[in-house]
Amino acid sequence: MFKTTTRGINWNRLSLLLMILPFLILIFLFSYIPLFGWSYAFFDYKPGLGLLHSPFAGLKYFHLMFFEQGSELLRVLRNTFALSFLGILLSPLPVVFAVLLNELRSKSFRKLVQTVTTLPNFVSWIIVYSIVVAFFSTDGVVNQLLMKLHWISEPTQMLSNSEGTWLFQTALGVWKSLGWSSIIFLAAIAGIDAELYDAAKVDGAGRYRSIFHITLPGIIPTFFVLLILSISNILSVGFEQYFVFYNPLVADRIETLDYYVYRIGIATNDVSFGTAISIAKSIVSITLLFSVNYLSKKMRGQAII
Amino acid sequence: MSKVNNPIFEVLNYLIQILFVLICLYPFYYIFIYSISSPQEAIKGVYLLPTNLTLSNYSQIMQLDNISWSFLISMLRTIVGTLVTVFSCALCAYIVTKQELHFRKIIYRYIVITMYFNAGLIPWYITMKMIGLQNNFLLYVLPSAVGAFYIILLKTFIEQLPASLEESAMLDGANYFTIFRKIVFPLSMPIIATIAVFSAVSQWNSWTDNYFLVSDERLQTLQMILYNYLNEAQILASSNNINLNDVGSNMKRLTPESIKMTITMIVTVPIMLVYPFLQRYFVKGLMLGAIKG
């Protein structure tokens, strides 16, 4: 079926390679070339000079990160872990929400709830920031209402309250992603054999028993996979959310590892130091990923990647 | 589940759901009614219904040069970016399904492995500058052109297509690209639609690339403009932009709040417009992802 000539090149076959080549080059440019940038961490990189003319620095920047700037790193890690930990602590919420949603008998109402609650997931953090400013700033809706009702005499300072930052940011994350995260559990519930429920009903099981003995065991495997993946992502809490909500008053509590990399590498233009932090983060993340994958294989006989 | 055996549970469940729906919906509703209320009335408080219904906020905001221009830029990056992503990923996916491709296994691994590592922000930033994408519209389009995850989804789909169609076209003398264009691409529409919708939403919502690498005023995205308006301090600091209070007094009747709310609405509306399509496809997309994982 191919126009093969007995000698020379099969142009038709080669055309496949030629067609995909431009895309392989794009991948090389955007995914592989940045890897070479890891070498910046071992030089005193000066943007104007280029790598070839920058003096070799060895492990100077790693030393700087762990020892000289150690207290800063600790503070940033504390914030990152606190936010990750709160996120993981609340990770059963989508499961609960999916189970409750599944128990609704009106199909159209279920559809409505699902439609509305997934909406926040699809707007950018800048939109969320705009909404939060409109609601929680000193002259925002929430303060206006509370003042009118005389429940408070002074406006609350949600956006500049350092102590409440972790909880507030976690709550915003839940608001944005709860509906969306529950979809995967709804799909898992839909995959449970309906006969199990019928059999349980014949045996006299009520609603709670069905939930605890059929629905929950049916979605635990999915939950477990997502949980260990989130453990391997513990250092990556994201950048956009904490960037838009960053202000000097909450800086101490909101600066995460990703923000720290941005601040060092781009805002203050210390490329080598910023890259060193990136590398340390990548190494920890990859180690975590393979560890949880190994544990998952040992414990459940199933790899997750 | 056919008979109600616990009315308290039922009522409580409905209450919880309604509460959550309100928490998700009301913020958007509030911004909407604020943006169509007369600014002077709105500042005294609007909660449930718009006061002095008007569309003049929109007409005045759209007259601002940087708003209408960056709306175009955002639209352009969304449309061009989505088309480029869909075309590139579909073509790559089709090619890697061909057994005849030289180095097929190596090429596929070379693509897939990019999902598992990430050089990090700074090396990415320097690379973009190095290859000349700073202050360049292509920055919005090229880096997201080929995505390993999308290619996996498409490849799985294309592999399930009946081989007979392709073989008969081959006998008629069609080359690979013609087959891709005339047969594979149209037949893959369900998965392509899914990817197009996701890609469009992420294009419309992205702004970090703009923030890090594009300072050119003519290339600002709408998200970035909104962010700048939200941080009045930043606007005051940069002379190129318009001072919020100046805008208010020049155009009269606009307050900083109604400017912010109206722009927020302009940034949100396109998402709401594609939302029905999103809804139709997102469960499908998510499930495909789950199967892959």
XYZ file of C-alpha atoms in Angstrom:
598
model
C 0.000 0.000 0.000
C 2.974 2.335 0.221
C 4.625 3.609 -2.876
C 7.893 1.968 -2.038
C 10.732 2.214 -4.428
C 13.198 -0.607 -4.038
C 16.135 1.717 -3.720
C 16.525 5.216 -2.417
C 14.397 6.996 0.128
C 10.721 6.352 0.800
C 9.573 9.956 0.644
C 6.052 9.247 1.751
C 7.281 7.578 4.902
C 9.845 10.275 5.527
C 7.173 12.945 5.161
C 5.807 11.844 8.559
C 9.102 12.644 10.214
C 9.381 15.969 8.386
C 5.847 16.945 9.457
C 6.445 16.258 13.132
C 9.911 17.820 13.197
C 8.787 21.457 13.691
C 6.777 20.399 16.740
C 9.680 18.421 18.162
C 11.747 21.574 17.837
C 9.076 23.566 19.684
C 9.100 21.002 22.485
C 12.866 21.200 22.599
C 12.750 24.991 22.841
C 10.109 25.209 25.540
C 10.680 22.085 27.628
C 14.278 20.962 27.167
C 16.287 24.158 26.696
C 15.103 25.591 30.037
C 16.685 22.519 31.675
C 20.096 23.746 30.560
C 19.272 26.845 32.551
C 19.818 24.816 35.698
C 23.509 25.485 35.165
C 22.880 29.147 36.096
C 22.752 27.987 39.707
C 26.438 27.094 39.578
C 27.650 30.377 38.086
C 27.505 34.013 39.109
C 25.154 34.643 36.231
C 24.987 38.194 34.942
C 22.185 38.701 32.408
C 24.284 40.998 30.236
C 27.302 38.704 30.128
C 25.804 35.347 29.279
C 26.796 32.087 30.872
C 30.166 31.711 29.143
C 31.581 34.856 30.686
C 30.072 34.411 34.130
C 32.475 33.193 36.809
C 31.978 29.675 38.163
C 30.442 29.736 41.620
C 30.196 26.065 42.569
C 27.712 25.403 45.333
C 27.825 28.970 46.619
C 24.117 29.591 46.000
C 23.032 26.362 47.652
C 25.123 27.296 50.648
C 23.528 30.738 50.595
C 20.050 29.236 50.497
C 20.453 26.734 53.315
C 22.804 28.597 55.647
C 23.032 32.348 55.112
C 19.417 32.852 54.006
C 18.265 29.888 56.073
C 15.797 31.845 58.198
C 14.111 33.228 55.095
C 13.900 29.754 53.587
C 12.416 28.432 56.819
C 9.747 31.111 56.853
C 8.833 30.421 53.229
C 8.766 26.665 53.821
C 6.610 27.153 56.917
C 4.023 29.042 54.829
C 4.175 26.514 52.008
C 3.721 23.558 54.357
C 0.963 25.287 56.318
C -1.036 26.002 53.160
C -0.410 22.518 51.728
C -1.311 20.899 55.018
C -4.583 22.816 55.334
C -5.379 21.869 51.743
C -4.717 18.183 52.390
C -6.689 18.331 55.633
C -9.705 19.582 53.700
C -9.283 17.127 50.823
C -12.199 14.911 52.026
C -14.590 17.851 51.468
C -15.123 17.138 47.744
C -15.902 13.504 48.669
C -18.520 14.619 51.197
C -19.946 17.088 48.710
C -20.138 14.449 45.963
C -21.892 11.984 48.275
C -24.407 14.610 49.403
C -24.988 15.714 45.823
C -25.558 12.128 44.790
C -28.219 11.763 47.472
C -30.315 14.584 45.965
C -33.323 13.030 44.330
C -34.193 15.834 41.938
C -32.013 15.348 38.882
C -32.478 18.871 37.561
C -31.542 20.389 40.924
C -28.452 18.197 41.035
C -27.492 19.454 37.585
C -28.053 23.060 38.681
C -25.873 22.653 41.771
C -23.127 21.064 39.712
C -23.250 23.796 37.080
C -23.098 26.663 39.540
C -20.483 25.236 41.881
C -17.983 24.466 39.100
C -18.105 28.021 37.765
C -15.515 29.500 40.166
C -12.953 26.979 38.938
C -12.994 28.528 35.482
C -12.315 32.143 36.351
C -8.802 33.459 36.876
C -7.340 34.356 40.269
C -7.442 37.988 39.203
C -11.235 37.762 38.963
C -11.309 36.061 42.358
C -9.162 38.849 43.729
C -11.530 41.430 42.304
C -14.505 39.659 43.909
C -12.726 39.351 47.245
C -11.816 43.043 47.231
C -15.447 43.927 46.492
C -16.651 41.759 49.376
C -13.988 41.852 52.059
C -12.160 45.169 51.784
C -12.851 47.702 54.539
C -15.706 49.265 52.542
C -16.724 45.981 50.902
C -20.134 44.335 50.946
C -19.508 42.161 53.999
C -18.357 45.068 56.149
C -21.176 47.301 54.887
C -23.774 44.714 55.842
C -22.261 43.867 59.216
C -22.013 47.561 60.076
C -25.590 48.197 59.022
C -26.752 45.310 61.176
C -24.603 46.734 64.033
C -22.888 43.404 64.507
C -19.520 45.122 64.317
C -18.492 48.689 64.990
C -15.123 48.567 63.200
C -14.718 47.146 59.665
C -12.907 43.787 59.553
C -9.544 43.634 57.797
C -9.594 40.303 56.007
C -7.102 41.245 53.297
C -4.488 42.628 55.641
C -4.984 40.277 58.563
C -1.730 38.390 58.908
C -2.915 35.792 61.458
C -5.943 34.785 59.398
C -4.110 34.610 56.064
C -3.618 30.839 55.895
C -7.225 30.089 56.750
C -8.573 32.806 54.482
C -6.495 31.666 51.500
C -7.439 28.034 52.127
C -11.114 29.002 52.240
C -10.749 30.815 48.915
C -9.091 27.742 47.432
C -11.989 25.597 48.643
C -14.529 28.030 47.220
C -12.814 27.986 43.852
C -12.188 24.270 43.489
C -14.706 22.326 45.597
C -17.354 21.906 42.892
C -14.813 20.977 40.266
C -12.924 18.488 42.454
C -16.134 16.697 43.340
C -16.849 15.831 39.694
C -14.283 13.068 39.629
C -15.899 11.518 42.716
C -19.356 11.838 41.178
C -18.021 9.949 38.185
C -16.617 7.275 40.519
C -20.004 6.993 42.248
C -21.721 6.670 38.868
C -19.432 3.744 38.175
C -20.636 1.780 41.214
C -22.810 -1.190 40.315
C -26.468 -0.269 40.991
C -27.212 -3.861 41.950
C -25.175 -3.392 45.118
C -27.657 -0.747 46.294
C -30.632 -2.943 45.423
C -29.146 -5.898 47.258
C -28.423 -3.738 50.302
C -31.996 -2.470 50.290
C -33.357 -6.011 50.184
C -31.184 -6.769 53.184
C -32.790 -3.818 54.965
C -29.953 -1.304 54.758
C -31.030 2.332 55.108
C -29.532 5.378 53.500
C -26.611 5.787 55.922
C -25.634 2.139 55.656
C -25.677 2.355 51.872
C -23.481 5.422 51.982
C -20.960 3.988 54.418
C -20.839 0.443 53.066
C -21.231 0.964 49.327
C -20.717 4.563 48.153
C -17.690 5.452 50.290
C -15.763 2.203 49.701
C -16.469 2.727 45.996
C -14.708 6.094 45.879
C -11.917 5.508 48.396
C -9.458 4.249 45.722
C -9.901 7.447 43.677
C -9.536 9.545 46.808
C -6.374 7.694 47.776
C -4.693 8.271 44.408
C -5.480 11.995 44.544
C -4.313 12.209 48.149
C -0.885 10.749 47.475
C -0.498 12.905 44.400
C -1.213 15.955 46.539
C 1.413 14.796 49.030
C 3.991 14.709 46.250
C 2.894 18.225 45.285
C 3.317 19.534 48.799
C 5.888 22.143 47.732
C 3.854 23.380 44.783
C 0.975 25.337 46.228
C 0.913 27.534 43.178
C 1.906 31.066 42.403
C -1.046 33.014 41.039
C -3.262 32.944 44.110
C -0.562 34.122 46.503
C 0.762 36.635 44.034
C -2.536 38.472 43.641
C -3.258 38.461 47.376
C 0.279 39.466 48.341
C 0.631 42.742 50.235
C 3.231 43.971 52.715
C 0.932 43.427 55.686
C 0.477 39.728 55.045
C 3.810 39.110 53.297
C 5.154 37.233 56.305
C 2.426 34.586 56.060
C 1.624 34.437 52.374
C 5.042 34.148 50.775
C 5.302 30.584 49.469
C 8.209 28.838 47.795
C 6.985 29.671 44.281
C 6.606 33.334 45.220
C 10.054 33.319 46.829
C 11.579 32.009 43.584
C 9.810 34.790 41.682
C 10.896 37.466 44.138
C 14.547 36.417 44.120
C 14.880 35.476 40.459
C 12.730 38.041 38.670
C 11.813 40.899 40.994
C 15.349 41.285 42.381
C 16.967 39.727 39.300
C 19.234 37.284 41.162
C 19.017 34.606 38.487
C 21.555 32.190 39.974
C 20.023 32.182 43.429
C 16.492 31.870 42.046
C 17.520 28.906 39.923
C 19.210 27.213 42.891
C 15.937 27.376 44.834
C 14.064 26.014 41.810
C 16.451 23.088 41.557
C 16.167 22.233 45.244
C 12.403 22.317 44.911
C 12.382 20.112 41.809
C 14.635 17.531 43.458
C 12.414 17.325 46.531
C 9.262 17.106 44.394
C 10.592 14.348 42.154
C 11.870 12.391 45.167
C 8.464 12.720 46.819
C 6.672 11.630 43.658
C 8.753 8.490 43.291
C 8.530 7.715 47.010
C 4.741 7.905 47.108
C 4.599 5.941 43.870
C 6.811 3.247 45.421
C 4.716 3.205 48.604
C 1.550 2.985 46.545
C 2.988 0.032 44.640
C 3.960 -1.710 47.885
C 0.715 -1.036 49.698
C -1.882 -1.284 46.949
C -0.045 -3.171 44.261
C -0.742 -0.302 41.899
C 1.500 2.483 40.641
C 0.054 5.953 40.214
C 2.342 7.249 37.481
C -32.915 5.640 46.993
C -36.492 5.525 45.780
C -38.232 6.237 49.009
C -37.479 8.964 51.472
C -36.523 7.211 54.641
C -35.027 10.173 56.413
C -36.757 13.534 55.920
C -34.379 15.426 58.197
C -31.395 14.307 56.154
C -33.238 15.262 52.984
C -34.093 18.784 54.137
C -30.651 19.376 55.601
C -28.986 18.217 52.428
C -31.099 20.571 50.305
C -30.274 23.451 52.646
C -26.539 22.765 52.444
C -26.657 22.582 48.662
C -28.687 25.779 48.346
C -26.302 27.593 50.661
C -23.295 26.499 48.640
C -24.983 27.461 45.374
C -25.637 30.938 46.776
C -22.035 31.303 47.944
C -20.804 30.418 44.460
C -23.340 32.428 42.513
C -23.927 35.579 44.536
C -20.457 37.145 44.021
C -20.918 37.024 40.257
C -24.474 38.266 40.560
C -23.345 41.139 42.792
C -20.707 42.255 40.312
C -23.255 42.033 37.526
C -25.871 44.210 39.248
C -23.196 46.675 40.370
C -21.969 47.031 36.796
C -25.457 47.868 35.483
C -26.350 50.261 38.302
C -25.781 53.963 38.202
C -22.439 54.506 40.013
C -23.744 57.214 42.333
C -26.560 55.012 43.575
C -24.453 51.862 43.665
C -21.953 53.381 46.079
C -24.711 53.616 48.679
C -25.055 49.849 48.378
C -26.677 47.419 45.963
C -27.398 43.937 47.226
C -30.293 42.258 45.472
C -31.459 44.377 42.546
C -29.719 46.974 40.381
C -30.625 50.590 41.075
C -31.169 53.069 38.234
C -30.506 50.530 35.538
C -27.945 51.758 33.018
C -25.541 50.427 30.455
C -23.490 53.599 30.343
C -20.774 52.032 32.535
C -20.072 49.585 29.742
C -20.201 52.105 26.925
C -17.870 54.450 28.812
C -15.416 51.712 29.806
C -15.250 50.344 26.284
C -14.277 53.811 25.093
C -11.082 53.629 27.112
C -8.346 52.861 24.617
C -6.466 50.340 26.658
C -9.609 48.359 27.528
C -10.950 47.832 24.036
C -7.451 47.207 22.676
C -6.537 44.649 25.321
C -9.917 43.011 24.830
C -8.844 42.446 21.239
C -5.433 41.146 22.315
C -7.064 38.703 24.736
C -9.528 37.557 22.072
C -6.732 37.196 19.556
C -4.552 35.141 21.876
C -7.518 32.958 22.764
C -8.534 32.294 19.170
C -5.080 31.985 17.618
C -3.690 30.101 20.625
C -6.533 27.602 20.633
C -6.345 26.990 16.888
C -2.580 26.510 17.025
C -2.812 24.156 20.026
C -5.572 22.042 18.518
C -3.894 21.771 15.127
C -0.403 21.017 16.495
C -1.520 18.486 19.068
C -3.849 16.689 16.664
C -1.197 16.474 13.943
C 1.464 15.249 16.410
C -0.957 12.699 17.846
C -1.869 11.424 14.392
C 1.759 11.098 13.363
C 2.791 9.166 16.472
C 0.034 6.637 15.806
C 1.696 5.746 12.485
C 3.791 2.599 12.781
C 5.791 3.706 9.720
C 7.177 6.761 11.505
C 10.933 6.584 11.957
C 11.999 6.504 15.637
C 8.324 6.344 16.655
C 8.895 5.060 20.198
C 11.676 7.505 20.947
C 9.659 10.439 19.621
C 6.620 9.490 21.685
C 8.699 9.181 24.850
C 10.440 12.474 24.095
C 6.997 14.114 24.068
C 5.410 12.339 27.040
C 8.335 12.766 29.404
C 7.904 16.552 29.323
C 4.875 16.069 31.586
C 7.060 14.886 34.437
C 9.662 17.593 34.680
C 9.628 21.336 34.771
C 12.772 23.408 34.749
C 11.186 26.071 36.931
C 10.279 29.702 36.554
C 13.706 31.333 36.243
C 15.267 29.080 33.570
C 11.977 29.359 31.632
C 12.050 33.131 31.942
C 15.646 33.390 30.735
C 14.974 31.000 27.848
C 11.975 33.034 26.659
C 14.080 36.179 26.704
C 16.912 34.403 24.917
C 14.763 33.186 22.026
C 13.259 36.615 21.580
C 9.754 36.111 22.914
C 9.928 39.065 25.285
C 7.370 41.676 24.204
C 6.315 39.379 21.406
C 2.781 38.211 20.688
C 4.120 34.735 19.881
C 4.831 34.308 23.606
C 1.093 33.840 24.093
C 0.817 31.214 21.390
C 3.957 29.143 20.858
C 4.846 27.777 24.333
C 1.391 26.241 24.706
C 1.255 24.897 21.134
C 2.323 21.328 21.896
C 1.054 19.806 25.119
C 1.974 16.242 26.068
C -1.271 15.638 27.923
C -3.461 16.717 25.004
C -1.379 14.579 22.644
C -1.952 11.506 24.825
C -5.712 12.133 24.854
C -5.814 12.615 21.086
C -3.583 9.635 20.368
C -5.816 7.342 22.440
C -8.808 8.595 20.490
C -7.236 8.368 17.034
C -6.055 4.795 17.686
C -9.696 3.768 18.122
C -10.752 5.082 14.702
C -11.427 2.364 12.094
C -8.289 1.771 10.021
C -10.251 0.862 6.905
C -11.192 4.469 6.065
C -7.593 5.497 6.044
C -6.487 2.510 3.992
C -8.971 3.189 1.215
C -7.901 6.843 1.069
C -4.297 5.646 0.898
C -5.185 3.464 -2.096
C -6.726 6.492 -3.772
C -3.319 8.083 -3.522
C -3.915 10.473 -0.634
C -0.843 11.457 1.343
C -0.656 11.509 5.126
C -1.486 15.169 5.496
C -4.562 14.870 3.266
C -5.739 11.901 5.314
C -5.189 13.876 8.509
C -7.055 16.886 7.166
C -9.928 15.101 5.464
C -10.446 12.018 7.630
C -8.688 11.936 10.997
C -9.304 15.530 12.070
C -13.068 15.570 11.307
C -13.566 12.152 12.909
C -11.779 13.271 16.092
C -14.124 16.201 16.636
C -15.482 15.053 20.036
C -12.052 15.034 21.678
C -10.865 18.053 19.686
C -13.851 20.054 20.955
C -12.963 19.090 24.526
C -9.381 20.199 24.085
C -10.368 23.388 22.261
C -12.676 24.472 25.067
C -10.090 23.780 27.784
C -7.357 25.475 25.833
C -9.539 28.522 25.152
C -10.383 28.933 28.840
C -6.763 28.660 29.899
C -5.674 31.134 27.210
C -8.298 33.652 28.247
C -7.372 33.287 31.911
C -3.604 33.371 31.667
C -1.715 36.479 32.608
C 1.572 35.409 34.235
C 3.350 35.254 30.863
C 2.090 38.780 30.195
C 3.207 39.965 33.616
C 6.696 38.466 33.491
C 7.682 39.120 29.920
C 5.468 41.665 28.196
C 5.754 45.310 29.126
C 4.701 46.608 25.713
C 1.466 48.554 26.186
C 0.046 47.328 22.901
C 0.290 43.694 23.980
C -1.370 43.823 27.404
C -4.085 41.259 28.016
C -7.410 42.122 29.581
C -6.591 40.136 32.735
C -3.483 42.245 33.250
C -5.369 45.499 32.693
C -7.938 44.435 35.284
C -5.152 43.567 37.722
C -3.625 47.002 37.194
C -6.943 48.732 37.783
C -7.427 46.722 40.960
C -4.118 47.971 42.270
C -4.664 51.678 41.989
C -1.303 52.304 43.560
C 0.399 50.629 40.647
C -1.552 52.727 38.200
C -0.647 55.937 39.968
C 2.976 54.898 39.935
C 3.178 54.304 36.199
C 2.661 57.377 34.088
C 1.631 55.404 31.011
C -1.621 54.323 32.507
C -4.633 56.378 33.371
C -5.231 57.429 36.929
C -8.458 55.886 38.181
C -9.713 59.140 39.675
C -8.930 61.009 36.468
C -10.960 58.479 34.549
C -13.768 58.986 36.987
C -13.806 62.758 36.706
C -13.170 62.946 32.960
C -16.088 60.752 32.176
C -18.117 61.954 35.101
C -20.477 59.631 36.869
C -18.001 56.734 36.993
C -16.607 55.726 40.367
C -13.489 53.589 40.855
C -15.744 50.804 42.182
C -18.002 50.759 39.166
C -14.967 50.822 36.874
C -13.542 47.775 38.635
C -16.843 45.916 38.669
C -17.564 46.637 35.019
C -14.128 45.497 33.864
C -14.421 42.395 36.036
C -17.693 41.627 34.311
C -16.149 42.159 30.869
C -13.393 39.685 31.779
C -15.870 37.134 33.157
C -18.538 37.189 30.450
C -16.584 35.253 27.773
C -16.066 32.425 30.286
C -19.792 32.392 30.948
C -20.425 32.226 27.203
C -18.304 29.132 26.630
C -19.507 27.620 29.900
C -22.340 25.555 28.349
C -19.789 23.924 26.028
C -17.378 23.449 28.893
C -20.115 21.702 30.831
C -20.834 19.372 27.987
C -17.226 18.373 27.609
C -15.541 18.674 30.970
C -16.721 15.434 32.510
C -15.606 13.648 29.378
C -12.218 15.322 29.475
C -11.759 14.568 33.133
C -12.660 10.929 32.666
C -10.217 10.541 29.807
C -7.572 12.040 32.052
C -8.454 9.594 34.801
C -8.154 6.634 32.429
C -4.750 7.813 31.336
C -3.577 8.315 34.918
